[in-house]
């Protein structure tokens, strides 16, 4: 897939939800701005796509969208070395360290459902294929393989099917005593497949969304499935939502270990795409 095709495919990120299960964390900021390793979850998600060559993003804002706007408006100052002249107020950027991304920040309403948020982005997305994911989860998804599967099937919509991680660890006890034979802290269940996000959509999907009250995961996907136009790419690798504080700690521990599974970009290769 050539660079011109990559540049034409926008990435939509749904970042307007309330994140009520995160407790006090989301009283002061939206979930996509909760930090993992000193960077917002949103930054990690965008880097996954950028590592595959997709650098134009449409972010659907809602709850505390003003803070997400502030984050990007101050991105250069946050991520560059500066010299501040307090007397004159002049700021010199000594070394720029920021990616060459184009980011559309669109208010899609406070109470709008996921499908409604997407519908409100129609004019920004245009009449072309696009990708979409949620602003509250990380995965090691091969984006190019996802697009290839979408094209191979001739689908209107393709989602990434994942195995849900267990909420609690498993232990297996010996039959004759209390000795633990196995201890698995965070296994994936074998209960089946669920929607892991990381979608590819054709613009015809807008015709399946009625309005603000439409949840993308209900009528639109159900109707697409009934029409034989919805497909899935099975993803057996790492996938982890961040719905609870426990899951945030898990992601933070993985990042601090130096082996975060979703980090598909290298610092060196990422720097090569940074604007200097």
XYZ file of C-alpha atoms in Angstrom:
276
model
C 0.000 0.000 0.000
C 1.654 3.202 -1.200
C 2.252 6.406 0.803
C -0.461 8.345 -1.080
C -3.089 5.750 -0.136
C -1.956 5.782 3.483
C -2.214 9.549 3.639
C -5.772 9.467 2.282
C -7.065 7.193 5.078
C -8.058 9.138 8.169
C -8.123 7.595 11.639
C -11.141 8.403 13.819
C -10.733 8.117 17.589
C -13.816 8.203 19.813
C -12.741 10.246 22.832
C -15.961 11.705 24.214
C -17.138 9.210 26.841
C -17.419 9.807 30.577
C -15.241 6.924 31.798
C -17.240 6.562 35.009
C -15.506 3.341 36.145
C -12.168 5.140 36.473
C -13.240 6.879 39.695
C -11.652 10.206 40.572
C -9.291 10.003 37.586
C -12.016 11.149 35.198
C -13.415 13.848 37.464
C -10.637 16.172 36.312
C -9.819 14.854 32.809
C -11.259 12.602 30.123
C -10.086 8.995 30.020
C -7.999 9.406 26.823
C -5.807 11.905 28.706
C -5.021 9.540 31.580
C -1.301 8.942 31.367
C 0.626 5.742 30.836
C 4.371 6.227 31.135
C 4.016 10.009 31.229
C 1.990 10.196 28.004
C -1.802 10.262 27.544
C -3.471 7.060 26.431
C -4.492 8.993 23.311
C -0.816 9.538 22.410
C -0.149 5.792 22.635
C -3.110 4.991 20.360
C -2.032 7.564 17.785
C 1.510 6.223 17.786
C 0.218 2.737 16.953
C -1.366 4.093 13.773
C 1.498 6.465 12.968
C 3.956 3.559 13.156
C 2.012 2.054 10.237
C 2.091 5.319 8.281
C -1.301 6.812 9.193
C -0.848 10.334 10.499
C -4.158 12.155 10.004
C -6.557 11.851 12.925
C -10.134 12.939 13.590
C -10.830 12.991 17.316
C -14.468 12.952 18.419
C -14.661 15.107 21.526
C -17.303 15.167 24.243
C -16.686 15.106 27.984
C -13.905 17.588 28.867
C -13.015 17.983 25.232
C -11.531 21.363 26.105
C -8.669 19.586 27.878
C -7.908 17.473 24.816
C -7.832 20.662 22.745
C -5.461 22.233 25.273
C -3.188 19.189 25.109
C -2.721 19.500 21.348
C -2.563 23.303 21.318
C 0.317 23.081 23.797
C 1.868 19.952 22.292
C 5.005 21.689 21.049
C 5.692 23.377 24.382
C 5.133 20.113 26.257
C 7.419 18.092 24.018
C 10.222 20.486 23.073
C 13.155 22.207 24.745
C 12.428 25.898 25.311
C 14.111 29.126 26.295
C 11.669 31.560 27.915
C 12.534 35.266 28.061
C 10.448 36.391 31.008
C 11.085 40.099 30.423
C 9.803 40.175 26.859
C 7.603 37.087 26.940
C 9.403 35.626 23.947
C 9.703 31.845 23.763
C 12.401 30.216 21.650
C 11.966 26.586 20.710
C 15.455 25.126 20.998
C 14.728 21.632 19.762
C 11.412 20.443 18.402
C 10.387 16.903 19.245
C 6.912 16.308 17.913
C 5.406 14.062 15.232
C 4.182 15.290 11.885
C 0.534 14.506 12.590
C -2.563 16.336 11.395
C -5.238 16.339 14.084
C -8.877 17.402 13.658
C -10.535 18.122 17.019
C -14.322 18.007 16.636
C -16.926 18.529 19.359
C -19.527 15.765 18.932
C -21.653 16.582 21.979
C -21.667 15.566 25.603
C -24.358 12.871 25.538
C -24.025 11.655 21.943
C -23.723 7.888 21.458
C -20.818 6.306 19.557
C -22.671 6.032 16.257
C -23.951 9.575 16.587
C -20.441 10.857 17.206
C -19.271 9.159 14.044
C -22.163 10.584 12.027
C -21.264 14.103 13.186
C -17.808 13.613 11.655
C -19.134 12.825 8.180
C -18.113 16.138 6.607
C -14.597 15.932 8.042
C -14.069 12.322 6.965
C -15.443 12.841 3.473
C -16.463 10.224 0.928
C -13.580 7.831 1.508
C -12.513 4.795 3.487
C -11.502 5.480 7.087
C -10.447 3.688 10.241
C -11.885 4.025 13.733
C -11.005 2.978 17.241
C -11.928 3.779 20.819
C -9.881 6.140 22.968
C -9.635 3.750 25.902
C -7.693 0.662 24.832
C -4.375 -0.519 23.431
C -3.453 -3.418 21.182
C -0.664 -4.771 19.050
C -2.756 -4.848 15.887
C -1.196 -5.127 12.440
C -3.057 -2.238 10.802
C -1.835 -3.136 7.309
C -3.089 -6.710 7.709
C -6.442 -5.350 8.897
C -6.770 -3.184 5.790
C -5.736 -6.069 3.536
C -8.394 -8.306 5.120
C -10.989 -5.584 4.633
C -10.122 -5.264 0.948
C -9.944 -9.026 0.392
C -13.467 -9.474 1.746
C -14.930 -6.498 -0.091
C -16.447 -5.444 3.233
C -18.309 -2.294 4.157
C -17.025 -2.716 7.717
C -14.300 -4.808 9.326
C -13.612 -5.015 13.039
C -10.843 -6.585 15.050
C -12.111 -9.624 16.960
C -10.219 -10.324 20.185
C -10.273 -12.704 23.124
C -11.429 -10.834 26.250
C -8.832 -10.731 29.035
C -9.992 -12.262 32.315
C -10.848 -9.743 35.018
C -9.167 -11.870 37.679
C -6.291 -14.309 37.738
C -6.778 -18.058 37.769
C -5.355 -20.666 40.136
C -5.508 -24.442 39.820
C -5.455 -26.440 43.050
C -4.076 -29.935 43.458
C -6.738 -32.580 44.107
C -5.315 -33.833 47.402
C -4.232 -30.673 49.220
C -4.121 -26.907 49.077
C -1.003 -26.794 46.910
C -1.408 -24.503 43.904
C -0.389 -26.230 40.687
C -0.748 -23.221 38.392
C -1.083 -19.498 38.924
C -1.972 -17.280 35.962
C -2.313 -13.610 36.795
C -4.021 -12.272 33.661
C -5.009 -14.993 31.202
C -7.111 -14.538 28.125
C -10.362 -16.416 28.297
C -11.431 -19.013 25.788
C -15.060 -17.952 26.038
C -15.190 -16.630 22.482
C -14.528 -13.473 20.526
C -15.576 -9.896 21.222
C -15.375 -6.591 19.386
C -11.931 -5.128 20.076
C -12.425 -1.978 18.029
C -9.785 -1.092 15.419
C -12.322 -0.841 12.592
C -12.084 -0.161 8.881
C -15.182 1.427 7.337
C -16.355 2.407 3.887
C -18.299 5.692 3.749
C -21.530 3.765 3.114
C -21.561 2.996 6.850
C -23.010 6.466 7.480
C -26.260 5.298 5.898
C -26.670 2.808 8.744
C -26.585 5.481 11.494
C -29.809 7.297 12.334
C -28.637 10.079 14.645
C -27.127 11.121 17.976
C -28.906 8.403 19.976
C -27.488 5.573 17.828
C -24.861 3.360 19.415
C -22.476 2.138 16.724
C -22.274 -1.276 18.375
C -26.017 -1.894 18.175
C -28.208 -1.217 15.129
C -25.489 -0.172 12.644
C -23.259 -3.197 13.173
C -26.257 -5.510 13.555
C -27.709 -4.297 10.259
C -24.340 -4.550 8.506
C -24.001 -8.121 9.756
C -27.514 -8.984 8.546
C -26.605 -7.570 5.129
C -23.474 -9.739 4.969
C -21.250 -6.651 4.861
C -19.541 -6.898 8.274
C -16.380 -8.976 8.655
C -13.771 -9.559 11.337
C -10.041 -10.045 11.494
C -9.133 -12.372 14.346
C -6.434 -10.891 16.556
C -4.763 -13.394 18.877
C -2.153 -10.958 20.173
C -2.142 -8.325 22.885
C -5.325 -6.334 23.455
C -6.182 -4.532 26.666
C -8.943 -2.021 27.445
C -8.506 0.533 30.206
C -11.886 0.499 31.929
C -10.716 0.350 35.547
C -7.907 1.611 37.756
C -6.601 -1.945 37.967
C -6.257 -2.054 34.191
C -4.512 1.296 34.211
C -1.959 -0.076 36.691
C -1.475 -3.112 34.472
C -0.703 -0.934 31.448
C 1.612 1.276 33.497
C 3.511 -1.768 34.792
C 3.907 -3.093 31.252
C 5.255 0.266 30.060
C 7.681 0.585 32.963
C 8.940 -2.960 32.310
C 10.297 -1.779 28.966
C 8.301 -4.422 27.121
C 4.925 -2.799 26.471
C 3.343 -5.098 23.834
C 1.505 -2.270 22.048
C 4.697 -0.239 21.481
C 5.100 -1.092 17.809
C 7.121 2.056 17.159
C 10.791 2.415 17.995
C 12.164 5.628 19.428
C 14.719 5.877 16.643
C 12.280 5.311 13.776
C 9.730 7.608 15.419
C 12.329 10.384 15.639
C 12.900 10.018 11.887
C 9.314 11.137 11.301
C 9.467 13.998 13.743
C 9.507 17.545 12.420
C 12.849 19.245 13.168
